[in-house]
XYZ file of C-alpha atoms in Angstrom:
698
model
C 0.000 0.000 0.000
C 1.215 3.481 -0.887
C 0.772 5.946 1.940
C -0.253 9.565 1.491
C 2.915 11.596 0.850
C 3.647 14.341 3.343
C 7.011 15.613 2.134
C 7.364 18.206 -0.577
C 7.263 17.677 -4.328
C 9.688 20.547 -4.702
C 11.403 22.672 -2.080
C 8.511 25.088 -2.537
C 5.423 22.762 -2.553
C 4.226 19.921 -0.366
C 2.386 17.012 -1.971
C -0.986 18.301 -0.792
C -0.220 21.752 -2.150
C 0.934 20.307 -5.462
C -2.258 18.243 -5.885
C -4.402 21.218 -4.923
C -2.592 23.371 -7.450
C -2.902 20.664 -10.114
C -6.676 20.551 -9.590
C -6.825 24.340 -9.706
C -4.993 24.353 -13.024
C -7.346 21.639 -14.333
C -10.471 23.451 -13.214
C -9.173 26.657 -14.801
C -8.685 24.890 -18.149
C -4.898 24.810 -17.833
C -4.492 21.126 -18.685
C -0.771 21.287 -19.540
C 0.192 22.758 -16.178
C -2.024 20.219 -14.361
C -0.466 17.327 -16.255
C 3.091 18.553 -15.554
C 2.419 18.760 -11.817
C 0.934 15.248 -11.788
C 3.945 13.861 -13.626
C 6.285 15.554 -11.082
C 4.284 13.943 -8.263
C 4.524 10.511 -9.894
C 8.267 10.942 -10.398
C 8.607 11.250 -6.633
C 5.789 8.881 -5.616
C 5.162 6.275 -8.347
C 1.605 4.897 -8.493
C 0.210 7.762 -6.406
C -3.555 7.262 -7.027
C -4.700 10.913 -6.895
C -2.207 11.979 -9.543
C -3.024 8.959 -11.697
C -6.736 9.708 -11.430
C -6.311 13.314 -12.509
C -4.080 12.256 -15.404
C -6.851 9.870 -16.450
C -9.389 12.689 -16.449
C -7.047 14.866 -18.508
C -6.395 12.094 -21.044
C -10.131 11.437 -21.338
C -10.881 15.109 -21.936
C -8.459 15.137 -24.853
C -9.937 12.007 -26.425
C -7.135 9.646 -25.400
C -9.502 7.038 -24.017
C -7.117 4.085 -23.939
C -4.547 6.097 -21.976
C -7.277 7.363 -19.652
C -8.372 3.810 -18.849
C -4.754 2.837 -18.196
C -4.294 5.672 -15.675
C -7.593 4.908 -13.927
C -6.768 1.205 -13.683
C -3.525 2.073 -11.927
C -5.293 4.541 -9.634
C -7.792 1.861 -8.586
C -5.127 -0.700 -7.726
C -4.429 0.889 -4.331
C -6.468 0.086 -1.253
C -6.944 3.810 -0.620
C -8.697 4.449 -3.954
C -12.134 5.974 -3.242
C -15.406 4.901 -4.841
C -15.431 7.797 -7.306
C -12.241 6.498 -8.919
C -13.899 3.131 -9.605
C -17.000 4.909 -10.859
C -14.952 6.962 -13.319
C -13.029 3.869 -14.416
C -16.351 2.135 -15.047
C -17.567 4.958 -17.282
C -14.336 5.091 -19.277
C -14.340 1.319 -19.760
C -17.949 1.585 -20.945
C -16.971 4.177 -23.497
C -14.230 1.876 -24.760
C -16.664 -1.042 -25.048
C -15.110 -2.981 -22.153
C -18.452 -3.766 -20.547
C -17.353 -6.654 -18.323
C -14.572 -4.611 -16.720
C -16.893 -1.600 -16.566
C -19.505 -3.535 -14.603
C -16.889 -4.876 -12.180
C -15.565 -1.367 -11.499
C -19.051 0.109 -11.062
C -20.065 -2.622 -8.625
C -16.885 -1.973 -6.647
C -17.796 1.718 -6.553
C -21.270 1.153 -5.093
C -19.884 -1.408 -2.663
C -17.371 1.147 -1.360
C -19.954 3.928 -1.159
C -23.642 2.944 -1.477
C -24.603 6.638 -1.314
C -22.636 7.585 -4.437
C -25.455 8.333 -6.861
C -23.164 8.770 -9.870
C -21.830 5.255 -9.360
C -25.369 3.812 -9.354
C -26.092 5.777 -12.507
C -22.956 4.483 -14.235
C -23.751 0.928 -13.175
C -27.308 1.236 -14.483
C -26.117 2.477 -17.865
C -23.463 -0.256 -18.107
C -26.039 -2.939 -17.281
C -28.359 -1.380 -19.850
C -25.738 -1.631 -22.578
C -24.885 -5.178 -21.488
C -28.488 -6.232 -22.002
C -29.075 -6.832 -18.277
C -32.169 -4.694 -18.356
C -33.953 -5.755 -15.174
C -30.834 -5.040 -13.102
C -30.359 -1.765 -14.964
C -33.929 -0.759 -14.196
C -33.394 -1.341 -10.476
C -30.256 0.817 -10.437
C -31.717 3.686 -12.427
C -34.987 3.719 -10.484
C -32.844 4.147 -7.369
C -31.113 7.134 -9.019
C -34.436 8.797 -9.905
C -35.653 8.275 -6.341
C -32.511 9.939 -5.001
C -32.501 12.706 -7.641
C -36.101 13.246 -8.788
C -35.293 16.686 -10.199
C -32.318 15.484 -12.255
C -33.168 15.481 -15.945
C -30.309 13.104 -16.715
C -31.638 10.531 -14.260
C -35.021 10.462 -16.011
C -33.366 10.234 -19.419
C -31.225 7.254 -18.397
C -34.180 5.450 -16.832
C -36.222 6.075 -19.987
C -33.495 4.420 -22.053
C -33.857 1.207 -20.066
C -37.662 1.321 -20.201
C -37.396 1.701 -23.976
C -35.167 -1.340 -24.285
C -37.629 -3.269 -22.156
C -40.322 -2.296 -24.717
C -42.176 -0.355 -22.020
C -42.735 2.527 -24.357
C -45.253 4.527 -22.362
C -42.968 4.661 -19.333
C -40.004 5.540 -21.552
C -41.874 8.384 -23.223
C -43.062 9.741 -19.855
C -39.525 9.891 -18.462
C -38.070 11.444 -21.635
C -40.704 14.157 -21.469
C -40.112 14.576 -17.739
C -36.417 15.085 -18.471
C -37.295 17.743 -21.039
C -39.735 19.457 -18.676
C -36.919 19.714 -16.148
C -34.432 20.861 -18.806
C -35.996 21.962 -22.128
C -32.519 22.336 -23.644
C -31.403 18.796 -22.819
C -30.099 17.646 -26.192
C -29.616 13.980 -25.225
C -33.237 13.638 -24.113
C -34.426 15.188 -27.404
C -32.267 12.718 -29.292
C -33.486 9.714 -27.322
C -37.097 10.789 -27.712
C -36.396 10.972 -31.451
C -35.318 7.331 -31.441
C -38.403 6.262 -29.484
C -40.746 8.149 -31.811
C -39.053 6.569 -34.820
C -39.500 3.080 -33.378
C -43.206 3.868 -32.931
C -43.547 4.981 -36.540
C -43.926 8.717 -35.803
C -41.249 9.715 -38.280
C -42.023 13.413 -38.713
C -41.948 13.963 -34.957
C -38.816 11.817 -34.691
C -36.950 13.909 -37.247
C -38.132 17.128 -35.582
C -36.880 15.942 -32.169
C -33.579 14.839 -33.702
C -33.121 18.204 -35.417
C -33.783 19.949 -32.122
C -31.109 17.781 -30.458
C -28.541 18.650 -33.120
C -29.413 22.347 -32.911
C -28.834 22.229 -29.152
C -25.610 20.260 -29.488
C -24.117 20.092 -33.006
C -21.594 17.515 -31.780
C -24.196 15.102 -30.376
C -23.528 11.960 -32.397
C -26.736 10.162 -31.444
C -28.794 13.075 -32.726
C -27.525 12.508 -36.269
C -27.841 8.732 -35.928
C -31.444 8.939 -34.776
C -32.478 11.249 -37.605
C -30.806 8.861 -40.043
C -32.663 5.951 -38.432
C -36.024 7.698 -38.853
C -35.287 8.490 -42.494
C -34.163 4.907 -43.102
C -37.318 3.537 -41.506
C -39.454 5.540 -43.897
C -37.253 4.367 -46.788
C -35.701 7.779 -47.417
C -32.187 6.406 -47.799
C -30.751 9.439 -49.566
C -31.763 11.738 -46.720
C -30.409 9.246 -44.184
C -27.032 9.269 -45.923
C -27.062 13.079 -45.967
C -27.357 13.142 -42.167
C -24.655 10.520 -41.843
C -22.424 12.676 -44.030
C -23.056 15.536 -41.594
C -22.152 13.234 -38.707
C -18.930 12.221 -40.460
C -17.888 15.864 -40.613
C -18.494 16.191 -36.867
C -17.075 12.814 -35.785
C -15.143 11.201 -38.666
C -14.068 8.154 -36.655
C -17.262 7.369 -34.779
C -18.078 3.659 -34.824
C -21.833 4.227 -34.795
C -21.560 6.373 -37.894
C -19.896 3.570 -39.824
C -22.359 0.888 -38.671
C -25.344 3.128 -39.454
C -23.972 3.883 -42.909
C -23.397 0.171 -43.490
C -27.046 -0.514 -42.669
C -28.381 2.225 -44.974
C -26.124 1.168 -47.842
C -27.118 -2.460 -47.380
C -30.815 -1.599 -47.507
C -30.138 0.418 -50.647
C -28.500 -2.576 -52.327
C -24.955 -1.155 -52.176
C -23.498 -4.277 -50.602
C -19.808 -3.709 -51.337
C -19.940 -0.202 -49.906
C -21.849 -1.479 -46.873
C -19.241 -4.142 -46.221
C -16.455 -1.564 -46.482
C -18.139 0.598 -43.814
C -18.699 -2.384 -41.536
C -15.011 -3.283 -41.800
C -14.057 0.268 -40.877
C -16.248 -0.003 -37.778
C -14.713 -3.361 -36.860
C -11.196 -1.944 -37.101
C -12.181 0.778 -34.629
C -14.084 -1.471 -32.187
C -13.125 -5.146 -32.570
C -14.837 -6.133 -29.301
C -18.140 -4.351 -29.865
C -21.131 -6.689 -30.205
C -23.110 -4.187 -32.290
C -20.250 -3.913 -34.756
C -20.033 -7.679 -35.164
C -23.787 -7.775 -35.712
C -23.513 -5.085 -38.397
C -20.616 -6.968 -39.950
C -22.696 -10.145 -40.039
C -25.533 -8.353 -41.820
C -23.174 -6.816 -44.383
C -21.457 -10.149 -45.076
C -24.798 -11.902 -45.368
C -25.990 -9.373 -47.939
C -22.734 -9.865 -49.870
C -23.214 -13.628 -50.012
C -20.380 -14.400 -47.580
C -22.529 -16.571 -45.384
C -19.982 -18.592 -43.424
C -18.167 -15.411 -42.418
C -21.486 -13.782 -41.546
C -22.331 -16.668 -39.236
C -19.015 -16.243 -37.404
C -19.763 -12.579 -36.711
C -23.323 -13.279 -35.579
C -21.874 -15.853 -33.179
C -19.425 -13.278 -31.826
C -22.157 -10.651 -31.509
C -24.274 -13.104 -29.522
C -21.360 -14.045 -27.236
C -20.045 -10.547 -26.471
C -21.707 -8.384 -23.812
C -24.090 -5.872 -25.315
C -27.690 -5.101 -26.184
C -27.823 -6.940 -29.533
C -27.630 -10.503 -28.199
C -31.240 -11.320 -29.037
C -30.982 -9.729 -32.481
C -27.774 -11.602 -33.277
C -29.147 -14.956 -32.111
C -32.205 -14.530 -34.332
C -30.092 -13.369 -37.272
C -28.099 -16.574 -36.862
C -31.296 -18.623 -37.102
C -32.479 -16.762 -40.189
C -29.105 -17.193 -41.905
C -29.098 -20.926 -41.214
C -32.625 -21.162 -42.577
C -31.632 -19.316 -45.745
C -28.685 -21.672 -46.136
C -30.948 -24.720 -46.088
C -29.727 -25.849 -42.665
C -33.243 -26.162 -41.314
C -32.468 -28.360 -38.303
C -29.656 -26.068 -37.158
C -31.938 -23.076 -37.683
C -34.593 -24.650 -35.474
C -32.001 -25.137 -32.731
C -30.842 -21.526 -33.099
C -34.378 -20.171 -32.696
C -34.911 -22.397 -29.648
C -31.677 -21.071 -28.156
C -32.926 -17.525 -28.675
C -36.233 -18.353 -27.004
C -34.396 -20.018 -24.129
C -32.265 -16.922 -23.596
C -35.195 -14.542 -24.197
C -38.408 -16.344 -23.212
C -41.393 -15.259 -25.260
C -39.211 -13.326 -27.723
C -41.546 -11.997 -30.400
C -38.616 -11.610 -32.760
C -37.649 -15.269 -32.415
C -41.247 -16.433 -32.849
C -41.828 -14.338 -35.948
C -38.350 -15.113 -37.278
C -39.105 -18.804 -37.497
C -42.685 -18.452 -38.737
C -41.708 -18.882 -42.398
C -39.881 -22.115 -41.585
C -43.004 -23.985 -40.529
C -46.550 -24.802 -41.552
C -48.803 -23.932 -38.641
C -51.444 -26.298 -37.313
C -54.417 -25.333 -35.119
C -53.344 -24.989 -31.514
C -49.697 -24.211 -32.291
C -48.200 -22.641 -29.161
C -46.429 -19.999 -31.235
C -49.786 -18.587 -32.321
C -50.924 -18.039 -28.749
C -47.565 -16.559 -27.785
C -47.655 -14.073 -30.675
C -51.258 -13.096 -29.938
C -50.269 -12.496 -26.310
C -47.341 -10.358 -27.439
C -49.651 -7.971 -29.277
C -51.612 -7.161 -26.110
C -48.872 -7.229 -23.514
C -48.280 -4.240 -21.287
C -46.395 -1.439 -22.970
C -47.085 -2.791 -26.452
C -44.610 -3.660 -29.172
C -42.291 -1.484 -31.178
C -43.558 -0.807 -34.684
C -41.122 -3.222 -36.351
C -42.094 -6.023 -33.957
C -45.791 -5.222 -34.286
C -45.538 -5.446 -38.065
C -43.665 -8.747 -38.069
C -46.155 -10.205 -35.564
C -49.224 -9.266 -37.604
C -47.715 -10.731 -40.778
C -46.591 -13.891 -38.969
C -50.053 -14.373 -37.474
C -51.593 -13.731 -40.882
C -49.495 -16.560 -42.289
C -50.282 -18.800 -39.333
C -54.045 -18.400 -39.747
C -53.801 -18.835 -43.525
C -52.006 -22.114 -42.818
C -54.766 -23.219 -40.463
C -57.555 -22.143 -42.831
C -58.957 -19.370 -40.612
C -59.520 -16.642 -43.208
C -61.220 -14.170 -40.881
C -58.387 -14.125 -38.354
C -55.756 -14.216 -41.091
C -57.095 -11.115 -42.807
C -57.641 -9.300 -39.536
C -53.889 -9.500 -39.009
C -52.895 -9.059 -42.650
C -55.084 -5.983 -43.095
C -53.755 -4.496 -39.842
C -50.126 -5.241 -40.680
C -50.408 -3.917 -44.229
C -52.198 -0.770 -43.068
C -49.501 -0.076 -40.471
C -46.705 -0.685 -42.973
C -48.377 1.484 -45.619
C -48.507 4.387 -43.148
C -44.717 4.503 -42.883
C -43.846 5.632 -46.422
C -45.054 7.675 -49.390
C -46.177 5.943 -52.581
C -48.182 7.188 -55.544
C -49.628 4.536 -57.849
C -50.346 7.081 -60.580
C -46.675 8.065 -60.687
C -45.700 4.399 -60.964
C -48.153 3.939 -63.854
C -46.850 6.981 -65.733
C -43.270 5.782 -65.245
C -44.000 2.368 -66.757
C -45.901 3.982 -69.619
C -42.905 6.222 -70.316
C -40.671 3.135 -70.486
C -42.936 1.476 -73.037
C -43.091 4.730 -74.960
C -39.312 4.947 -75.315
C -38.595 1.334 -76.216
C -40.226 1.101 -79.635
C -39.377 -1.226 -82.531
C -37.425 1.600 -84.108
C -35.509 2.347 -80.912
C -34.540 -1.321 -80.508
C -33.594 -1.858 -84.141
C -31.305 1.159 -84.208
C -29.309 -0.091 -81.206
C -29.100 -3.858 -81.609
C -25.666 -5.364 -80.919
C -24.123 -2.214 -79.448
C -23.680 -3.382 -75.847
C -21.285 -5.724 -74.049
C -21.938 -9.151 -75.536
C -22.183 -11.919 -72.938
C -24.061 -15.191 -72.540
C -23.348 -15.242 -68.804
C -26.385 -13.381 -67.366
C -29.810 -14.999 -67.060
C -32.442 -12.597 -65.749
C -35.576 -13.886 -64.044
C -38.216 -11.158 -63.919
C -41.856 -10.765 -62.976
C -44.002 -9.918 -60.019
C -42.768 -10.903 -56.555
C -44.197 -14.259 -55.442
C -44.824 -15.375 -59.025
C -42.493 -18.382 -58.992
C -39.221 -16.564 -59.594
C -37.466 -18.285 -56.691
C -38.679 -21.704 -57.821
C -37.402 -21.151 -61.373
C -34.065 -19.890 -60.050
C -33.727 -22.941 -57.817
C -34.370 -25.260 -60.778
C -31.742 -23.492 -62.869
C -29.238 -23.207 -60.012
C -29.435 -26.975 -59.476
C -27.579 -27.359 -62.777
C -23.836 -27.746 -62.104
C -22.942 -25.055 -64.644
C -25.332 -22.421 -63.288
C -24.731 -20.037 -60.403
C -27.837 -18.744 -58.650
C -27.014 -15.245 -57.364
C -30.374 -14.310 -55.879
C -31.901 -10.848 -56.049
C -29.188 -8.451 -57.180
C -29.322 -4.669 -57.348
C -26.515 -4.702 -59.898
C -28.594 -3.928 -62.988
C -30.479 -1.063 -61.343
C -27.238 0.470 -60.094
C -25.527 0.131 -63.466
C -28.475 1.785 -65.199
C -28.791 4.544 -62.597
C -25.099 5.363 -62.992
C -26.089 6.796 -66.363
C -28.824 9.003 -64.892
C -32.554 8.756 -64.382
C -34.211 5.870 -66.225
C -35.625 5.875 -68.885
C -34.885 9.529 -69.722
C -31.146 8.841 -69.522
C -31.367 6.546 -72.552
C -33.418 8.680 -74.915
C -30.304 9.749 -76.852
C -27.900 7.012 -75.771
C -24.940 6.098 -77.940
C -23.370 2.714 -78.575
C -20.688 3.656 -76.054
C -23.341 4.442 -73.428
C -24.979 1.052 -73.865
C -21.649 -0.774 -73.744
C -20.678 1.172 -70.625
C -23.841 0.062 -68.792
C -23.317 -3.533 -69.882
C -19.686 -3.633 -68.782
C -20.644 -1.963 -65.479
C -23.138 -4.752 -64.821
C -20.675 -7.485 -65.740
C -18.051 -6.009 -63.410
C -20.546 -5.963 -60.549
C -21.452 -9.637 -60.923
C -17.920 -10.892 -61.646
C -17.154 -11.821 -57.982
C -20.297 -14.005 -57.892
C -19.710 -16.142 -60.976
C -17.655 -18.907 -59.304
C -16.398 -20.331 -62.635
C -19.900 -21.178 -63.883
C -21.207 -20.675 -67.424
C -24.397 -18.900 -66.427
C -25.319 -16.590 -63.562
C -28.982 -16.163 -62.601
C -30.011 -12.691 -61.448
C -33.423 -13.152 -59.867
C -34.499 -9.574 -59.185
C -38.217 -9.585 -60.113
C -38.335 -5.807 -60.537
C -35.870 -5.984 -63.412
C -38.952 -6.469 -65.622
C -38.845 -2.710 -66.184
C -35.428 -3.138 -67.865
C -36.419 -6.088 -70.057
C -36.265 -3.995 -73.227
C -32.873 -2.577 -72.266
C -31.174 -5.874 -71.421
C -30.712 -7.086 -75.034
C -29.223 -3.708 -75.929
C -26.638 -3.525 -73.132
C -25.975 -7.287 -72.889
C -26.472 -8.999 -76.249
C -26.575 -12.731 -75.554
C -28.232 -12.433 -72.126
C -31.478 -14.340 -71.520
C -34.666 -13.120 -69.869
C -37.174 -15.469 -68.239
C -40.516 -13.925 -67.318
C -42.344 -15.810 -64.569
C -46.129 -15.627 -64.546
C -48.716 -16.859 -62.079
C -52.446 -16.464 -61.568
C -52.856 -12.705 -60.920
C -54.906 -13.062 -57.743
C -52.708 -15.801 -56.294
C -49.684 -13.611 -57.031
C -51.173 -10.556 -55.370
C -52.505 -12.486 -52.367
C -49.051 -13.933 -51.804
C -47.572 -10.413 -51.988
C -50.186 -9.041 -49.601
C -49.411 -11.750 -47.048
C -45.685 -10.906 -46.850
C -43.708 -8.087 -45.310
C -40.863 -7.753 -47.790
C -37.321 -6.905 -46.781
C -36.932 -4.843 -49.952
C -38.919 -1.849 -51.129
C -42.013 -3.435 -52.666
C -44.038 -0.333 -51.856
C -47.030 -1.315 -53.966
C -47.877 -4.471 -51.983
C -49.345 -3.030 -48.773
C -52.755 -1.905 -50.041
C -55.064 -4.185 -52.030
C -56.165 -1.474 -54.452
C -52.632 -0.215 -55.085
C -51.427 -3.796 -55.469
C -54.066 -4.557 -58.096
C -53.335 -1.314 -59.942
C -49.603 -2.076 -59.986
C -50.252 -5.577 -61.305
C -52.254 -4.209 -64.216
C -49.548 -1.660 -65.049
C -46.856 -4.357 -64.840
C -48.976 -6.627 -67.038
C -49.358 -3.876 -69.641
C -45.588 -3.347 -69.758
C -44.986 -7.093 -70.088
C -47.421 -7.223 -73.021
C -45.284 -4.550 -74.653
C -42.078 -6.549 -74.075
C -43.774 -9.707 -75.359
C -44.346 -8.052 -78.728
C -40.927 -6.374 -78.820
C -38.362 -8.918 -77.637
C -36.963 -11.718 -79.824
C -37.629 -15.331 -78.893
C -33.933 -16.138 -78.520
C -33.613 -13.701 -75.607
C -37.037 -13.854 -73.946
C -39.390 -16.622 -72.803
C -42.285 -16.835 -70.357
C -42.894 -19.582 -67.824
C -46.167 -20.119 -66.001
C -45.907 -21.177 -62.372
C -48.892 -23.457 -62.748
C -47.253 -25.178 -65.728
C -44.162 -25.901 -63.643
C -46.377 -27.480 -60.967
C -48.167 -29.625 -63.560
C -45.122 -30.607 -65.655
C -41.877 -30.042 -63.773
C -39.638 -32.035 -66.116
C -41.070 -30.557 -69.297
C -40.714 -26.981 -68.075
C -37.290 -27.616 -66.527
C -35.985 -29.046 -69.828
C -37.433 -26.037 -71.649
C -35.600 -23.681 -69.275
C -32.249 -25.432 -69.582
C -32.582 -25.526 -73.356
C -33.361 -21.809 -73.414
C -30.114 -20.944 -71.597
C -28.262 -23.230 -74.025
C -26.937 -25.859 -71.621
C -27.181 -29.669 -71.753
C -29.854 -31.278 -69.619
C -28.964 -32.422 -66.087
C -31.252 -34.562 -63.901
C -30.257 -32.552 -60.813
C -32.695 -29.874 -61.972
C -35.596 -32.155 -60.998
C -34.279 -32.472 -57.438
C -34.042 -28.709 -56.943
C -35.292 -28.975 -53.349
C -32.109 -30.865 -52.427
C -29.766 -28.181 -53.772
C -27.728 -26.599 -50.970
C -27.554 -22.887 -51.623
C -28.611 -19.727 -49.890
C -32.124 -18.459 -50.627
C -32.821 -14.984 -49.255
C -36.382 -14.396 -50.406
C -39.795 -14.893 -48.856
C -39.963 -18.281 -50.642
C -37.055 -19.724 -48.674
C -39.131 -22.514 -47.124
C -41.064 -23.470 -50.262
C -37.997 -24.250 -52.381
C -36.599 -26.565 -49.703
C -39.358 -29.129 -50.378
C -40.755 -30.962 -53.421
C -43.443 -29.239 -55.468
C -46.931 -29.049 -54.013
C -50.051 -27.860 -55.831
C -52.047 -26.432 -52.949
C -50.962 -22.924 -53.913
C -52.876 -23.100 -57.218
C -56.110 -21.147 -56.931
C -55.369 -20.517 -53.275
C -57.092 -17.143 -53.346
C -60.601 -18.550 -53.909
C -60.852 -19.746 -50.298
C -60.315 -16.146 -49.188
C -62.243 -14.296 -51.908
C -64.614 -12.536 -49.497
C -61.612 -10.706 -47.982
C -60.158 -9.661 -51.343
C -62.809 -7.278 -52.637
C -60.552 -4.226 -53.218
C -57.923 -6.368 -54.943
C -60.416 -8.095 -57.240
C -61.952 -4.760 -58.149
C -58.562 -3.236 -58.965
C -57.713 -6.250 -61.118
C -61.042 -5.959 -62.948
C -62.177 -9.322 -61.577
C -64.841 -8.174 -59.124
C -67.523 -10.207 -60.885
C -65.736 -13.516 -60.140
């Protein structure tokens, strides 16, 4: 043990005088003088805790967090170290992502001094970030009891209530914090996040803007505005706010992970992965970063690596454990590892009993029977105290809609489907008339004359095979049949063509006066984007249904490419769309009338392509025909892409490959015909759709 020095640091100052003067310099903003005095003290009395503690505070103030933690660790190694030193060490470890050490230091602080409110506050926040929410709640309720007029105490408690999905209590405490301190930027920012999670995006952005106005360096303010804009599918605006954050805090980990998420949702997978790697380099032990890395790798098709990062995210302390465990289950399901996926979801439910996210996450992997316990658990989740966050509420309504469709209970199914679709539709802007005019403008540009004048000017390649059509029209099934051939690579739903086209400007206006060089440039851009996915195969299948709008362009930019248009009964197609919450931006699917209108506009454009495109580059396949004659249609498909027949195409359900669409479960089993004419059993609930399709008399 090091005793308290009583002799002088210099002939002029005693130790006590030197420490007093050092603190005076520090409090007066004279950090250099304070640091010099502390170093002189340590030269005479190595490991003196008071000097080490002050050096830690100075290092922290200048952003040297690792050095600050080192000083505080040394200060806390002496038996004379007071509780406040452990409390400060806990906070600095928290900021560095060292949550286990942070919790140990905070618990030591409250053990040394149970009346130290700041230590209880630090412990509560650390437990909150570690996902130990019940313990966090107990600590932070104690702080509010001791400091009822402290705005910060209410804000911290609200954060834990929010993570416990007790939204009403969270909102009350955020507003209480703001009533106590109307200029409390952090509370404005946190309220922004809560409002965004509830679907109140305008209010969320307003609260986030207020937070940034109050404190232009408040990182979370920018992140929460970006989150709100991302939730309402305004990715460009989200990136603009993240750009502003980068100017304020260019090395902030949260900025990189948020950007990775926005880029991933926008289909920019390579850019998303780059941002996730930047975040990982900055915080290699951060669970949230590993979770973001897993998502980016998954989107890029690097599934084994993604699984490793989800495993690390689930194992590290943090608040994303549940999310990472569920992501692991979903990834295993997509990879065809159904048994392992089932175990992963059970592990998530064991760790988080009653987890709505785990229950809804596995709903697509099973066919529900009456009395399934998951149905009751999800119904209970919708009415539990405090309610669900918007994202969880949406996934629960869609999962219950599927469950009741499986069990044949149309009334209950459409109660949940109508509710879920109505909620989802309220979160974004969509104009069906604008969509119709856009498709009409595409047909207007791509005339016989336009095509004839530009034939053979692109980047010739027989590699790409495009599967297009409406979502849920059999595109995944056709891809799985093709990808079962040993010379075919199934790449899933790629954004590559859209991005290559958009690089030239706004489509279709950007092509009105295009040259041969322009067309070749778009074609080569696409081929470069898909090159890493080819895996030495002769054909690569790009199964992005929405590429139907580019069907007239594809032969011009990629002479030799093939286009397969998948068709299915219009009402069955639309019902299947209406019963799914898509991960992508299928904005037209969440209202029966808009869905029917979109189908008719899509159908009109496909009629135009049918007349325009040559038979060697374009065929159509009916889903019902595949069900009735699998071998005949499979042989026709393989012949169309100019490959020899292979019997593996008939055993497509045995092919081990990742499937990332809503049809993931269907293509893992042999064909079944129960989906033909499925809509007729639910016709009384489909009035607006039938009317929009012009089939109301059926």
